[in-house]
XYZ file of C-alpha atoms in Angstrom:
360
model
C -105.189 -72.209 127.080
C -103.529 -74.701 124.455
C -101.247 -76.222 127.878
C -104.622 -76.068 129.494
C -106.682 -77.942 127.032
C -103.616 -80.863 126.156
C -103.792 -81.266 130.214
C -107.575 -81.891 130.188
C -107.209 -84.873 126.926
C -104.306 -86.214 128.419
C -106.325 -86.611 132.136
C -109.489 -87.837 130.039
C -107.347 -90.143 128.251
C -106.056 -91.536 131.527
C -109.009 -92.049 132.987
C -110.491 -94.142 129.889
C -107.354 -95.968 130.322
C -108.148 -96.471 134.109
C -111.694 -97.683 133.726
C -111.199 -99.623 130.332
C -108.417 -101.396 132.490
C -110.572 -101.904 135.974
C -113.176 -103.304 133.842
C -111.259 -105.731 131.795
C -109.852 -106.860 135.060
C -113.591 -107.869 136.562
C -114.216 -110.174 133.398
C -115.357 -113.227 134.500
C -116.415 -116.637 133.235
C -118.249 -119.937 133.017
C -117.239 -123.947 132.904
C -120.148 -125.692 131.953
C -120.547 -129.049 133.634
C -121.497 -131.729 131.632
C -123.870 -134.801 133.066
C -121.874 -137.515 134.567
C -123.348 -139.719 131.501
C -122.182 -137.606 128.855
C -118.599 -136.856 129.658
C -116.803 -135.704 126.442
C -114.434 -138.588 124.697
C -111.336 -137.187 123.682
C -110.853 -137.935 119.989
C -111.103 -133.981 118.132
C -114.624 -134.376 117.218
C -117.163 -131.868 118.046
C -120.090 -133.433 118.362
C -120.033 -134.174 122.163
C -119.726 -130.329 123.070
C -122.858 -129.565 120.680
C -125.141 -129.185 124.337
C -122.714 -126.454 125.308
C -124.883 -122.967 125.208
C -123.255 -120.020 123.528
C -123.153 -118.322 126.299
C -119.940 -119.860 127.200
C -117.574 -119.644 124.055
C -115.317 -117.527 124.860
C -113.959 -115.785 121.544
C -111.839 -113.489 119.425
C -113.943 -110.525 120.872
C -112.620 -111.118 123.974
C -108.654 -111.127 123.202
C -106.517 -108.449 122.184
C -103.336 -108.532 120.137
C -101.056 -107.217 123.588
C -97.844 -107.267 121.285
C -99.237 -104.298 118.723
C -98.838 -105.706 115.702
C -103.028 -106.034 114.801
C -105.734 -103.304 115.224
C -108.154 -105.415 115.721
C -109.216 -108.812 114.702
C -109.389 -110.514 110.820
C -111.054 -113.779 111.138
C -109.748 -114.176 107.188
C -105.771 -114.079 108.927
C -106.709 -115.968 112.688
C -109.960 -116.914 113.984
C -110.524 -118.679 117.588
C -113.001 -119.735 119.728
C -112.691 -121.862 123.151
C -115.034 -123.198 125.202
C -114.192 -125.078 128.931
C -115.944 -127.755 130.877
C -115.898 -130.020 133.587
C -117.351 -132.996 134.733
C -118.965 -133.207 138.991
C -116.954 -135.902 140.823
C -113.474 -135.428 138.462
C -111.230 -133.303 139.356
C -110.513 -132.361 135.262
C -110.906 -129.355 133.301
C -112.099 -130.159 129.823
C -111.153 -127.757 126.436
C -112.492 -127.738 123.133
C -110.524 -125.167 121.193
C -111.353 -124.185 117.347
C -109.705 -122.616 115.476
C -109.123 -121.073 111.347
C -105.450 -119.647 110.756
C -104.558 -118.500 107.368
C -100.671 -120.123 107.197
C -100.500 -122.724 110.101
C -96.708 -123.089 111.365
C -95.881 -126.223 112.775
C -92.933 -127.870 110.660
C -90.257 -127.449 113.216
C -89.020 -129.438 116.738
C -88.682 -126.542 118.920
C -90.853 -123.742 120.514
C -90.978 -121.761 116.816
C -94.796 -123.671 116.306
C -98.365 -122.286 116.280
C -99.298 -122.364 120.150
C -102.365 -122.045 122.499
C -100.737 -120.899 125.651
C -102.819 -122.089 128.736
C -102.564 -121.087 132.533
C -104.145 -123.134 135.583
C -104.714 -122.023 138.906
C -106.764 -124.356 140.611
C -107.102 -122.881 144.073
C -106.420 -119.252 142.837
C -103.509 -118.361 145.105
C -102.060 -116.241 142.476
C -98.718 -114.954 142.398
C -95.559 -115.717 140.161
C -94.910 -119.415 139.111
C -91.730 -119.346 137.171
C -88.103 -119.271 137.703
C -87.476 -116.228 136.593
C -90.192 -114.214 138.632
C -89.279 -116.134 141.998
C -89.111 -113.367 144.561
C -85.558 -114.675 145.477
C -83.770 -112.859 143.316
C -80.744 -114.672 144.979
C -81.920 -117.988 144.297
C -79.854 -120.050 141.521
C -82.137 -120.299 138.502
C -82.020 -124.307 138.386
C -82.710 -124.129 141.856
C -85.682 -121.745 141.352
C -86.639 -123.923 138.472
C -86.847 -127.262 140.591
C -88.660 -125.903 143.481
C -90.885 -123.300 142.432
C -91.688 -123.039 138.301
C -94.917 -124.607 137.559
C -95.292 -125.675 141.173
C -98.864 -124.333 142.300
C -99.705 -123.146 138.893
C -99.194 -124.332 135.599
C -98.340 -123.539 132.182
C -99.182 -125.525 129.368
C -97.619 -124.607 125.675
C -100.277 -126.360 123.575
C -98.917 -127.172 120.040
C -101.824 -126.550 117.312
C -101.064 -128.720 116.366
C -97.866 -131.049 117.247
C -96.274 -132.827 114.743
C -93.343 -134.951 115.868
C -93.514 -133.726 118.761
C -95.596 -134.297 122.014
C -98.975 -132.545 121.940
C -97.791 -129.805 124.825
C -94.614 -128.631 126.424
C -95.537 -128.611 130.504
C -93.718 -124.982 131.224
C -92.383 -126.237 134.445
C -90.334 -129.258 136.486
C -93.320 -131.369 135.782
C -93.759 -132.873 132.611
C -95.259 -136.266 134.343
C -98.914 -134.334 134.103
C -98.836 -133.942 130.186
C -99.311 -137.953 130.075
C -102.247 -140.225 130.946
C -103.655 -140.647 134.113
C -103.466 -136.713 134.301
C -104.061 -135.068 131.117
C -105.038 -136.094 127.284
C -105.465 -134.338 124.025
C -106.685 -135.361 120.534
C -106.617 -133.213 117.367
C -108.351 -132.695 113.848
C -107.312 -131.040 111.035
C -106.016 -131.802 107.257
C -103.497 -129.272 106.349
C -100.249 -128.953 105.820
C -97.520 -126.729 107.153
C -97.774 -123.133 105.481
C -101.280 -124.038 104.038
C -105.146 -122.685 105.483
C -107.725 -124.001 107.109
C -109.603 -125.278 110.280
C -108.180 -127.314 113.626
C -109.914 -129.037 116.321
C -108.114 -129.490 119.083
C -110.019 -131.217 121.824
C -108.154 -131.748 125.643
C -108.221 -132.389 129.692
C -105.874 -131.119 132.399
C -105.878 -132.144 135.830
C -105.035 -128.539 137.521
C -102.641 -128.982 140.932
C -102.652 -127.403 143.858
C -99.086 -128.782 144.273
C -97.157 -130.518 141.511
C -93.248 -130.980 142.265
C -90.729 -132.420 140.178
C -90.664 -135.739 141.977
C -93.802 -136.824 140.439
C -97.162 -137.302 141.611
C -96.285 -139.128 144.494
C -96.909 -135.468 146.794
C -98.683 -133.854 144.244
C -102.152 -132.273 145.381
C -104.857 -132.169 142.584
C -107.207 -128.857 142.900
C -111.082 -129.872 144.203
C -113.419 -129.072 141.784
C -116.999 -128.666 142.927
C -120.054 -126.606 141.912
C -119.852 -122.879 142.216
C -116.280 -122.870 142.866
C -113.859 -120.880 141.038
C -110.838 -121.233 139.405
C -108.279 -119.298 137.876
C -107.438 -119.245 133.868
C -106.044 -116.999 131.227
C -104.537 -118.373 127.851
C -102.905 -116.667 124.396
C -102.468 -117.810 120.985
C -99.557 -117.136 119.183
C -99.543 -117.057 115.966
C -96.675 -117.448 113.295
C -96.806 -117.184 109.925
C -93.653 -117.317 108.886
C -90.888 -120.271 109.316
C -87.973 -118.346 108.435
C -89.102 -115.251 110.356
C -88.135 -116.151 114.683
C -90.686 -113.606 115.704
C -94.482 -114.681 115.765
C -97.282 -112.808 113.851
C -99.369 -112.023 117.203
C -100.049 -112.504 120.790
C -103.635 -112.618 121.872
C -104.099 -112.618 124.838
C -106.877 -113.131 127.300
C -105.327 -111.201 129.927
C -104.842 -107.946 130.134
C -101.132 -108.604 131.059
C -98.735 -109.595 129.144
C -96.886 -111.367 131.587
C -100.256 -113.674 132.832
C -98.133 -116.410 131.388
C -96.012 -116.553 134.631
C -97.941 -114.887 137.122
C -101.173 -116.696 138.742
C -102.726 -113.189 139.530
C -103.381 -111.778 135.893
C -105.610 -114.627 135.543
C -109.167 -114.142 135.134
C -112.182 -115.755 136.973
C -113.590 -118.940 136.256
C -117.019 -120.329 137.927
C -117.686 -124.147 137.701
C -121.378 -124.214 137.253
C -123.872 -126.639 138.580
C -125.771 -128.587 135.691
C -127.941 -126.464 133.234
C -132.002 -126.915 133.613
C -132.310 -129.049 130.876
C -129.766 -131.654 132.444
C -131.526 -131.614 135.553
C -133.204 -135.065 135.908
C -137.182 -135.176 136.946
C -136.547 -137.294 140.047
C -133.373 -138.691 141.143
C -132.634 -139.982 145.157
C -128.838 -139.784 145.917
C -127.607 -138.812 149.655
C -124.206 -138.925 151.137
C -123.070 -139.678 154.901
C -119.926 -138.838 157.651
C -119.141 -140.890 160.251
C -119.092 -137.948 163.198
C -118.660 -140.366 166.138
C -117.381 -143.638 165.752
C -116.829 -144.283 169.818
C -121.253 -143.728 169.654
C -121.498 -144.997 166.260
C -122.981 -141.452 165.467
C -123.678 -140.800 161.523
C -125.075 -137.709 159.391
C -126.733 -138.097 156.586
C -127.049 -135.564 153.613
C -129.980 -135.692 151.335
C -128.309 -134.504 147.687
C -131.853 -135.639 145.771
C -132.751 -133.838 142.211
C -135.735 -132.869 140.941
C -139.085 -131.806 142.534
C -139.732 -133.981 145.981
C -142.505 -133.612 148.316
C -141.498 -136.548 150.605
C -138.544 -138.708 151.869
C -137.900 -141.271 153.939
C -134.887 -142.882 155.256
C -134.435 -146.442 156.254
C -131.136 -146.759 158.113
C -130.850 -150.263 158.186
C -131.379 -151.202 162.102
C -135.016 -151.029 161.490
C -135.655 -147.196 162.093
C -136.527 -144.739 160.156
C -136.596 -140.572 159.736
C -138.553 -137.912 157.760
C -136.132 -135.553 158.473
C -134.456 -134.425 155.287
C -130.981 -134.182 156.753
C -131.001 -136.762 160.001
C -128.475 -137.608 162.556
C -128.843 -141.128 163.522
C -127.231 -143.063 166.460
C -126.399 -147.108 166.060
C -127.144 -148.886 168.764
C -124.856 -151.764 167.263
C -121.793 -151.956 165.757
C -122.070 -153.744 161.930
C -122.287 -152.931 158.682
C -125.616 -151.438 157.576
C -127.706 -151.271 154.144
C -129.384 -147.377 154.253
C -132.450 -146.889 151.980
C -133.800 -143.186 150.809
C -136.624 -142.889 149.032
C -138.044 -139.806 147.103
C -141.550 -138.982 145.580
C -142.561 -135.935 143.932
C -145.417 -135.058 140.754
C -142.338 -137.457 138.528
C -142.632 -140.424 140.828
C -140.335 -142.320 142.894
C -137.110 -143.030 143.041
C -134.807 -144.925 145.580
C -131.045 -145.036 146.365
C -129.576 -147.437 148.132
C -125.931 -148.113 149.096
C -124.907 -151.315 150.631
C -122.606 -151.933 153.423
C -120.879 -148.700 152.789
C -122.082 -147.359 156.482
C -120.251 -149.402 158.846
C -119.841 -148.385 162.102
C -117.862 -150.237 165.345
């Protein structure tokens, strides 16, 4: 009866295990996008992320310490909080992380330094990214290194913060995208090594798609576009200690450890379109492709905001359409000046691009 009942904890124990597990795994998340006139400027202060709802800071509640050596968390030992945007039209992934940390340990050159350990998929194709987990187990590590580690995924060790030192160490054969055009990071905090209190680190990647050792010249930045998703997962390890090599905690968004070099223990992350309040009252905007050059043959996309209840298009030849998505056909070849106009309960509005339909 005693075998019978130990069987019956141990199997309900597993099965917590299971489900706990399954559901961690089917966590998901949200990048909030900020209007194309308010894009955050990168200088550690706060005050540009204030319009970011609640809803998306991601928190202490929703780490655990994956190395055992905390319960649970004390916000009077580490606290953290993260939140992640994006800007339509850039293909960037904004950070503001904040964070409290009882001894901050950042005094030395090397690796031993408090760290916020970020992963980018940008296309979420998953799989191992480092040398060491390259399925050619054959394969000379250097080799491995050069060809494969940090290649369609990245890993960024984030310093928090660096001091003589630069701000991240690119985990990979691609340090060119820590630097300006591609990436940069600003920080705020007035501590000293060993001592309390609060940092602000505010940052943008550019997540690839492909990013080789050469340099950008074949590297392949990830499309970002509303309602797309991307892959993330970060830790923060903490060390209290400068003498002691081995750090005070790992927590860790993931459920696995070993997210840091493999794309699929990453968790979902859904660029969202603007929220309500961002949403301007009446706004014309349209786009176009060229489907037929031979019969100057052009669609056009209506991409208007706000509440409309007519349109018109004015393609330049002198003709016009209703439709709200036309396909028009150019009698002549030139270079044409294409008119929409919107009107709704806000108004009007009008967008007009010039000479940037030309057809032959």
């Amino acid at each position: 009866m005693k075998n019978k009942t130990q069987l019956f904890l141990t199997a309900g124990l597993f099965l917590l295990i299971f489900f706990m597990t399954n559901a961690q795994e089917s966590r998901s998340f949200k990048i909030f996008q900020f209007p194309k006139d308010q894009i955050p400027r990168i200088d550690g202060n706060t005050n540009d992320w204030q319009m970011v709802p609640e809803s998306y800071i991601i928190g202490m509640d929703q780490l655990w310490e994956d190395s055992g050596k905390h319960e649970k968390v004390d916000s009077t030992n580490l606290y953290v909080q993260v939140k992640v945007g994006w800007v339509k039209g850039l293909n960037r992934l904004y950070f503001l992380y904040e964070a409290y940390d009882d001894y901050w340990d950042f005094s030395l050159s090397g690796l031993h330094n408090d760290t916020f350990e970020l992963i980018v998929d940008g296309d979420q194709s998953g799989g191992p990214f480092i040398d060491r987990f390259h399925p050619n187990k054959q394969l000379d590590s250097l080799d491995a290194f050069f060809s494969f580690h940090g290649v369609h995924a990245q890993n960024y060790h984030i310093f928090t913060p660096a001091q003589g030192k630069d701000w991240t160490l690119v985990w990979g054969s691609q340090p060119w995208i820590k630097e300006l055009p591609f990436s940069n990071a600003a920080y705020n905090y007035d501590f000293q090594p060993g001592e309390s209190g609060k940092l602000t680190l505010e940052f943008w990647i550019t997540p690839f798609d492909y990013a080789g050792h050469e340099g950008p010249v074949r590297a392949v930045e990830s499309i970002l576009e509303e309602n797309k998703k991307v892959s993330l997962s970060w830790a923060v390890i903490d060390y209290d200690n400068v003498n002691n090599p081995s750090n005070n905690g790992f927590w860790n968004l993931s459920k696995e450890h070993t997210m840091y070099g493999d794309a699929s223990y990453a968790l979902s992350f859904k660029l969202m379109p603007l929220e309500p309040e961002f949403y301007p009252k009446l706004e014309a905007d349209w786009s176009f492709e060229i489907i037929d050059m031979k019969n100057r043959e052009v669609a056009f996309l209506d991409e208007s905001k706000g509440e409309i209840t007519s349109l018109e298009w004015d393609f330049g030849d002198g003709t016009t359409s209703n439709k709200k998505n036309p396909i028009h056909i150019y009698k002549e070849r030139g270079k044409y000046i294409v008119v929409l106009k919107v009107s709704g309960p806000f108004g009007n509005s009008r967008r007009s691009k010039v000479w940037d339909v030309v057809v032959k």
